[in-house]
Amino acid sequence: MLIKSTLAVVALVATMVSGCEPPCRRGVAQAFADSYAPVVQDAVSQLHSTLKTNLFQSITVPVQITSVVPEDSIKDAVLRAVQETLEIYTNRATGKPLTTGIYNVMFNEQDPFKGDCNHPKRLNRTMPPEGVSWTLDECDHMDYICGNPPSICYHLQMVKTRIIGRIKNQLTDNATFDDGLLVHSLVLNIKRAVHSVMTHYGAGSMTDNVHVMEYANSLVSNAIKTLGEWVNTDVQSLCDGSASESSHCSGWDPQIKLEILKWP
């Protein structure tokens, strides 16, 4: 009886470790996050360029403001606020939210890379020896979704499609919802920049002036409009194969496969 129990435990452990365990999942998700972070950075950089072009479009600085604050000073302050906001956002968007989103689409949501990989049997081993990677040949043979790294490797294009979909959704949510991180930060910091420069020039008492408020709201309106256009163009076309896509969208498949396959 003891021998049977021991064999059962050994079999259970073998089954458990034959899948991509938590360290493997986190490592694989981080590898994809490292590959896609530059794509997000390029998208936000494009937004920055578009904001600089559109932010002051069709807006005249009221004489009530220019009589006390040089026009260039207020514009420079607003542009600095936009740049700082986008830098902070980029650091956040390419950090934990990106990695967590990738982890979820791979391992927690529809068709997760979990489950037994031996029925039907495609490979001659349940896992490599310690310190040894899976092979590209094993990647080529693991043709159904299950819980080992060769399965992820085989379905690389599917994984990339899922990840891009998640990145699009996250950027869209951040840029369009009223409480989205990006839109909320831009609106708040543009208004703060206007108020700050007014105060710097000794006109802090005018921050509640109707002309100052209308000017700040016009800037905010242009920023929100630009965010919407960015979502509909740059975000929705991320890694779509067009000539304008980020240079970081492709070219790293061989490297990411090796990174995936190094996990037990």
Tab-separated table of N, CA, C and O in Angstrom, residues 5-81:
chain	number	residue	atom	x	y	z
A	5	SER	N	1.051	4.239	-2.778
A	5	SER	CA	0.837	5.639	-2.414
A	5	SER	C	2.006	6.496	-2.877
A	5	SER	O	1.831	7.599	-3.416
A	6	THR	N	3.211	5.970	-2.684
A	6	THR	CA	4.398	6.713	-3.104
A	6	THR	C	4.420	6.915	-4.604
A	6	THR	O	4.707	8.004	-5.105
A	7	LEU	N	4.090	5.848	-5.341
A	7	LEU	CA	4.046	5.959	-6.800
A	7	LEU	C	2.996	6.960	-7.252
A	7	LEU	O	3.194	7.700	-8.217
A	8	ALA	N	1.877	6.979	-6.549
A	8	ALA	CA	0.813	7.920	-6.905
A	8	ALA	C	1.274	9.357	-6.706
A	8	ALA	O	1.004	10.242	-7.528
A	9	VAL	N	1.985	9.604	-5.606
A	9	VAL	CA	2.498	10.950	-5.342
A	9	VAL	C	3.511	11.352	-6.408
A	9	VAL	O	3.501	12.479	-6.915
A	10	VAL	N	4.410	10.407	-6.730
A	10	VAL	CA	5.406	10.692	-7.759
A	10	VAL	C	4.741	11.031	-9.086
A	10	VAL	O	5.127	11.970	-9.791
A	11	ALA	N	3.715	10.252	-9.434
A	11	ALA	CA	3.000	10.499	-10.686
A	11	ALA	C	2.330	11.859	-10.668
A	11	ALA	O	2.329	12.588	-11.667
A	12	LEU	N	1.733	12.213	-9.519
A	12	LEU	CA	1.069	13.506	-9.403
A	12	LEU	C	2.060	14.645	-9.566
A	12	LEU	O	1.815	15.608	-10.289
A	13	VAL	N	3.217	14.522	-8.883
A	13	VAL	CA	4.238	15.556	-8.978
A	13	VAL	C	4.731	15.692	-10.408
A	13	VAL	O	4.907	16.786	-10.938
A	14	ALA	N	4.926	14.536	-11.063
A	14	ALA	CA	5.399	14.570	-12.452
A	14	ALA	C	4.410	15.298	-13.338
A	14	ALA	O	4.783	16.075	-14.228
A	15	THR	N	3.115	15.053	-13.106
A	15	THR	CA	2.085	15.722	-13.907
A	15	THR	C	2.079	17.210	-13.633
A	15	THR	O	1.973	18.037	-14.540
A	16	MET	N	2.225	17.574	-12.330
A	16	MET	CA	2.186	18.981	-11.965
A	16	MET	C	3.348	19.754	-12.563
A	16	MET	O	3.179	20.852	-13.078
A	17	VAL	N	4.547	19.190	-12.507
A	17	VAL	CA	5.712	19.929	-12.961
A	17	VAL	C	5.869	19.893	-14.479
A	17	VAL	O	6.713	20.588	-15.019
A	18	SER	N	5.057	19.081	-15.159
A	18	SER	CA	5.179	19.033	-16.606
A	18	SER	C	4.546	20.234	-17.268
A	18	SER	O	4.740	20.464	-18.455
A	19	GLY	N	3.779	21.026	-16.503
A	19	GLY	CA	3.171	22.227	-17.046
A	19	GLY	C	4.016	23.454	-16.743
A	19	GLY	O	5.019	23.391	-16.037
A	20	CYS	N	3.584	24.591	-17.299
A	20	CYS	CA	4.261	25.857	-17.044
A	20	CYS	C	3.803	26.362	-15.678
A	20	CYS	O	2.718	26.931	-15.542
A	21	GLU	N	4.617	26.136	-14.661
A	21	GLU	CA	4.276	26.497	-13.290
A	21	GLU	C	4.382	28.010	-13.088
A	21	GLU	O	4.877	28.724	-13.972
A	22	PRO	N	3.940	28.546	-11.922
A	22	PRO	CA	3.935	29.993	-11.714
A	22	PRO	C	5.224	30.717	-12.075
A	22	PRO	O	5.168	31.760	-12.750
A	23	PRO	N	6.416	30.231	-11.684
A	23	PRO	CA	7.637	30.940	-12.096
A	23	PRO	C	7.777	30.988	-13.619
A	23	PRO	O	8.221	31.995	-14.180
A	24	CYS	N	7.418	29.891	-14.271
A	24	CYS	CA	7.446	29.842	-15.732
A	24	CYS	C	6.469	30.846	-16.316
A	24	CYS	O	6.808	31.615	-17.228
A	25	ARG	N	5.240	30.874	-15.792
A	25	ARG	CA	4.224	31.795	-16.312
A	25	ARG	C	4.665	33.244	-16.162
A	25	ARG	O	4.541	34.045	-17.086
A	26	ARG	N	5.176	33.555	-14.977
A	26	ARG	CA	5.617	34.931	-14.745
A	26	ARG	C	6.796	35.284	-15.654
A	26	ARG	O	6.870	36.398	-16.192
A	27	GLY	N	7.705	34.339	-15.819
A	27	GLY	CA	8.862	34.587	-16.671
A	27	GLY	C	8.481	34.792	-18.127
A	27	GLY	O	9.001	35.696	-18.796
A	28	VAL	N	7.577	33.960	-18.617
A	28	VAL	CA	7.133	34.074	-20.004
A	28	VAL	C	6.370	35.380	-20.210
A	28	VAL	O	6.581	36.095	-21.204
A	29	ALA	N	5.474	35.715	-19.279
A	29	ALA	CA	4.720	36.970	-19.386
A	29	ALA	C	5.659	38.165	-19.379
A	29	ALA	O	5.471	39.119	-20.154
A	30	GLN	N	6.678	38.124	-18.535
A	30	GLN	CA	7.634	39.233	-18.475
A	30	GLN	C	8.433	39.343	-19.767
A	30	GLN	O	8.729	40.449	-20.240
A	31	ALA	N	8.777	38.198	-20.361
A	31	ALA	CA	9.522	38.227	-21.625
A	31	ALA	C	8.701	38.897	-22.717
A	31	ALA	O	9.222	39.712	-23.495
A	32	PHE	N	7.418	38.585	-22.778
A	32	PHE	CA	6.557	39.237	-23.764
A	32	PHE	C	6.386	40.717	-23.439
A	32	PHE	O	6.351	41.558	-24.344
A	33	ALA	N	6.272	41.050	-22.162
A	33	ALA	CA	6.141	42.460	-21.765
A	33	ALA	C	7.386	43.244	-22.186
A	33	ALA	O	7.279	44.383	-22.666
A	34	ASP	N	8.560	42.647	-22.014
A	34	ASP	CA	9.797	43.311	-22.429
A	34	ASP	C	9.814	43.551	-23.940
A	34	ASP	O	10.339	44.566	-24.408
A	35	SER	N	9.239	42.617	-24.692
A	35	SER	CA	9.221	42.749	-26.150
A	35	SER	C	8.218	43.794	-26.612
A	35	SER	O	8.447	44.481	-27.624
A	36	TYR	N	7.101	43.909	-25.896
A	36	TYR	CA	6.042	44.823	-26.334
A	36	TYR	C	6.118	46.204	-25.699
A	36	TYR	O	5.446	47.132	-26.167
A	37	ALA	N	6.935	46.382	-24.668
A	37	ALA	CA	7.066	47.708	-24.060
A	37	ALA	C	7.474	48.771	-25.085
A	37	ALA	O	6.908	49.870	-25.098
A	38	PRO	N	8.442	48.492	-25.983
A	38	PRO	CA	8.797	49.509	-26.977
A	38	PRO	C	7.643	49.843	-27.934
A	38	PRO	O	7.580	50.968	-28.457
A	39	VAL	N	6.745	48.905	-28.179
A	39	VAL	CA	5.581	49.176	-29.025
A	39	VAL	C	4.685	50.216	-28.351
A	39	VAL	O	4.211	51.165	-28.987
A	40	VAL	N	4.467	50.033	-27.046
A	40	VAL	CA	3.672	51.001	-26.285
A	40	VAL	C	4.378	52.353	-26.260
A	40	VAL	O	3.750	53.408	-26.446
A	41	GLN	N	5.680	52.336	-26.052
A	41	GLN	CA	6.447	53.582	-26.025
A	41	GLN	C	6.338	54.329	-27.351
A	41	GLN	O	6.163	55.562	-27.369
A	42	ASP	N	6.407	53.605	-28.459
A	42	ASP	CA	6.270	54.242	-29.774
A	42	ASP	C	4.888	54.859	-29.950
A	42	ASP	O	4.748	55.955	-30.509
A	43	ALA	N	3.865	54.145	-29.482
A	43	ALA	CA	2.491	54.649	-29.619
A	43	ALA	C	2.305	55.935	-28.817
A	43	ALA	O	1.705	56.902	-29.307
A	44	VAL	N	2.818	55.970	-27.595
A	44	VAL	CA	2.679	57.169	-26.768
A	44	VAL	C	3.541	58.303	-27.325
A	44	VAL	O	3.152	59.479	-27.263
A	45	SER	N	4.679	57.972	-27.900
A	45	SER	CA	5.508	58.988	-28.539
A	45	SER	C	4.773	59.638	-29.704
A	45	SER	O	4.851	60.868	-29.905
A	46	GLN	N	4.041	58.836	-30.459
A	46	GLN	CA	3.242	59.381	-31.553
A	46	GLN	C	2.141	60.291	-31.010
A	46	GLN	O	1.840	61.352	-31.574
A	47	LEU	N	1.536	59.889	-29.904
A	47	LEU	CA	0.527	60.732	-29.261
A	47	LEU	C	1.139	62.068	-28.853
A	47	LEU	O	0.517	63.124	-29.034
A	48	HIS	N	2.335	62.033	-28.308
A	48	HIS	CA	3.004	63.262	-27.894
A	48	HIS	C	3.176	64.212	-29.080
A	48	HIS	O	2.885	65.412	-28.982
A	49	SER	N	3.628	63.670	-30.198
A	49	SER	CA	3.815	64.504	-31.394
A	49	SER	C	2.497	65.110	-31.860
A	49	SER	O	2.436	66.297	-32.227
A	50	THR	N	1.449	64.307	-31.832
A	50	THR	CA	0.144	64.788	-32.287
A	50	THR	C	-0.425	65.839	-31.337
A	50	THR	O	-1.031	66.824	-31.776
A	51	LEU	N	-0.225	65.646	-30.045
A	51	LEU	CA	-0.684	66.641	-29.073
A	51	LEU	C	0.028	67.976	-29.280
A	51	LEU	O	-0.600	69.043	-29.215
A	52	LYS	N	1.316	67.932	-29.518
A	52	LYS	CA	2.060	69.176	-29.744
A	52	LYS	C	1.526	69.915	-30.964
A	52	LYS	O	1.502	71.150	-30.996
A	53	THR	N	1.074	69.164	-31.961
A	53	THR	CA	0.543	69.773	-33.175
A	53	THR	C	-0.871	70.315	-32.971
A	53	THR	O	-1.213	71.399	-33.474
A	54	ASN	N	-1.690	69.572	-32.227
A	54	ASN	CA	-3.125	69.873	-32.154
A	54	ASN	C	-3.570	70.665	-30.932
A	54	ASN	O	-4.663	71.235	-30.935
A	55	LEU	N	-2.761	70.682	-29.886
A	55	LEU	CA	-3.244	71.182	-28.602
A	55	LEU	C	-3.715	72.639	-28.669
A	55	LEU	O	-4.752	72.993	-28.076
A	56	PHE	N	-2.996	73.488	-29.394
A	56	PHE	CA	-3.339	74.912	-29.439
A	56	PHE	C	-4.094	75.301	-30.705
A	56	PHE	O	-4.306	76.492	-30.958
A	57	GLN	N	-4.485	74.279	-31.470
A	57	GLN	CA	-5.147	74.529	-32.754
A	57	GLN	C	-6.478	75.249	-32.550
A	57	GLN	O	-7.305	74.858	-31.729
A	58	SER	N	-6.667	76.330	-33.309
A	58	SER	CA	-7.922	77.109	-33.302
A	58	SER	C	-8.224	77.728	-31.935
A	58	SER	O	-9.374	77.984	-31.602
A	59	ILE	N	-7.188	77.930	-31.128
A	59	ILE	CA	-7.362	78.558	-29.816
A	59	ILE	C	-6.531	79.839	-29.763
A	59	ILE	O	-5.332	79.826	-30.034
A	60	THR	N	-7.187	80.929	-29.424
A	60	THR	CA	-6.507	82.203	-29.232
A	60	THR	C	-6.406	82.478	-27.734
A	60	THR	O	-7.402	82.380	-27.018
A	61	VAL	N	-5.219	82.800	-27.291
A	61	VAL	CA	-5.052	83.107	-25.878
A	61	VAL	C	-5.725	84.447	-25.591
A	61	VAL	O	-5.402	85.452	-26.231
A	62	PRO	N	-6.658	84.476	-24.659
A	62	PRO	CA	-7.386	85.716	-24.375
A	62	PRO	C	-6.448	86.836	-23.945
A	62	PRO	O	-5.436	86.600	-23.280
A	63	VAL	N	-6.796	88.047	-24.330
A	63	VAL	CA	-5.986	89.203	-23.968
A	63	VAL	C	-5.925	89.377	-22.452
A	63	VAL	O	-4.943	89.913	-21.917
A	64	GLN	N	-6.939	88.899	-21.759
A	64	GLN	CA	-6.932	88.978	-20.296
A	64	GLN	C	-5.773	88.167	-19.706
A	64	GLN	O	-5.312	88.458	-18.593
A	65	ILE	N	-5.331	87.140	-20.453
A	65	ILE	CA	-4.184	86.342	-20.005
A	65	ILE	C	-2.883	86.948	-20.502
A	65	ILE	O	-1.934	87.131	-19.728
A	66	THR	N	-2.808	87.283	-21.800
A	66	THR	CA	-1.561	87.801	-22.370
A	66	THR	C	-1.179	89.160	-21.815
A	66	THR	O	-0.021	89.568	-21.931
A	67	SER	N	-2.110	89.854	-21.206
A	67	SER	CA	-1.787	91.146	-20.607
A	67	SER	C	-0.945	90.982	-19.338
A	67	SER	O	-0.286	91.942	-18.900
A	68	VAL	N	-0.962	89.756	-18.774
A	68	VAL	CA	-0.190	89.522	-17.542
A	68	VAL	C	0.817	88.377	-17.678
A	68	VAL	O	1.756	88.286	-16.882
A	69	VAL	N	0.618	87.507	-18.670
A	69	VAL	CA	1.496	86.357	-18.854
A	69	VAL	C	1.912	86.281	-20.322
A	69	VAL	O	1.051	86.298	-21.207
A	70	PRO	N	3.219	86.218	-20.609
A	70	PRO	CA	3.642	86.049	-22.011
A	70	PRO	C	3.040	84.775	-22.614
A	70	PRO	O	3.023	83.724	-21.977
A	71	GLU	N	2.562	84.894	-23.840
A	71	GLU	CA	1.903	83.752	-24.478
A	71	GLU	C	2.835	82.546	-24.580
A	71	GLU	O	2.416	81.405	-24.338
A	72	ASP	N	4.083	82.777	-24.915
A	72	ASP	CA	5.024	81.668	-25.027
A	72	ASP	C	5.212	80.952	-23.693
A	72	ASP	O	5.396	79.726	-23.648
A	73	SER	N	5.161	81.689	-22.608
A	73	SER	CA	5.353	81.087	-21.286
A	73	SER	C	4.225	80.130	-20.942
A	73	SER	O	4.461	79.029	-20.419
A	74	ILE	N	3.019	80.544	-21.240
A	74	ILE	CA	1.892	79.670	-20.903
A	74	ILE	C	1.869	78.444	-21.800
A	74	ILE	O	1.579	77.323	-21.343
A	75	LYS	N	2.223	78.606	-23.061
A	75	LYS	CA	2.262	77.456	-23.966
A	75	LYS	C	3.386	76.495	-23.572
A	75	LYS	O	3.204	75.273	-23.583
A	76	ASP	N	4.540	77.057	-23.226
A	76	ASP	CA	5.658	76.194	-22.804
A	76	ASP	C	5.299	75.411	-21.546
A	76	ASP	O	5.650	74.230	-21.409
A	77	ALA	N	4.606	76.058	-20.622
A	77	ALA	CA	4.225	75.385	-19.379
A	77	ALA	C	3.272	74.235	-19.661
A	77	ALA	O	3.391	73.145	-19.071
A	78	VAL	N	2.330	74.457	-20.559
A	78	VAL	CA	1.372	73.410	-20.902
A	78	VAL	C	2.069	72.258	-21.610
A	78	VAL	O	1.816	71.081	-21.308
A	79	LEU	N	2.971	72.566	-22.528
A	79	LEU	CA	3.679	71.507	-23.253
A	79	LEU	C	4.578	70.695	-22.324
A	79	LEU	O	4.706	69.483	-22.495
A	80	ARG	N	5.194	71.359	-21.355
A	80	ARG	CA	6.004	70.625	-20.370
A	80	ARG	C	5.124	69.688	-19.553
A	80	ARG	O	5.512	68.543	-19.262
A	81	ALA	N	3.948	70.171	-19.184
A	81	ALA	CA	3.025	69.334	-18.411
A	81	ALA	C	2.592	68.110	-19.212
A	81	ALA	O	2.502	67.000	-18.675
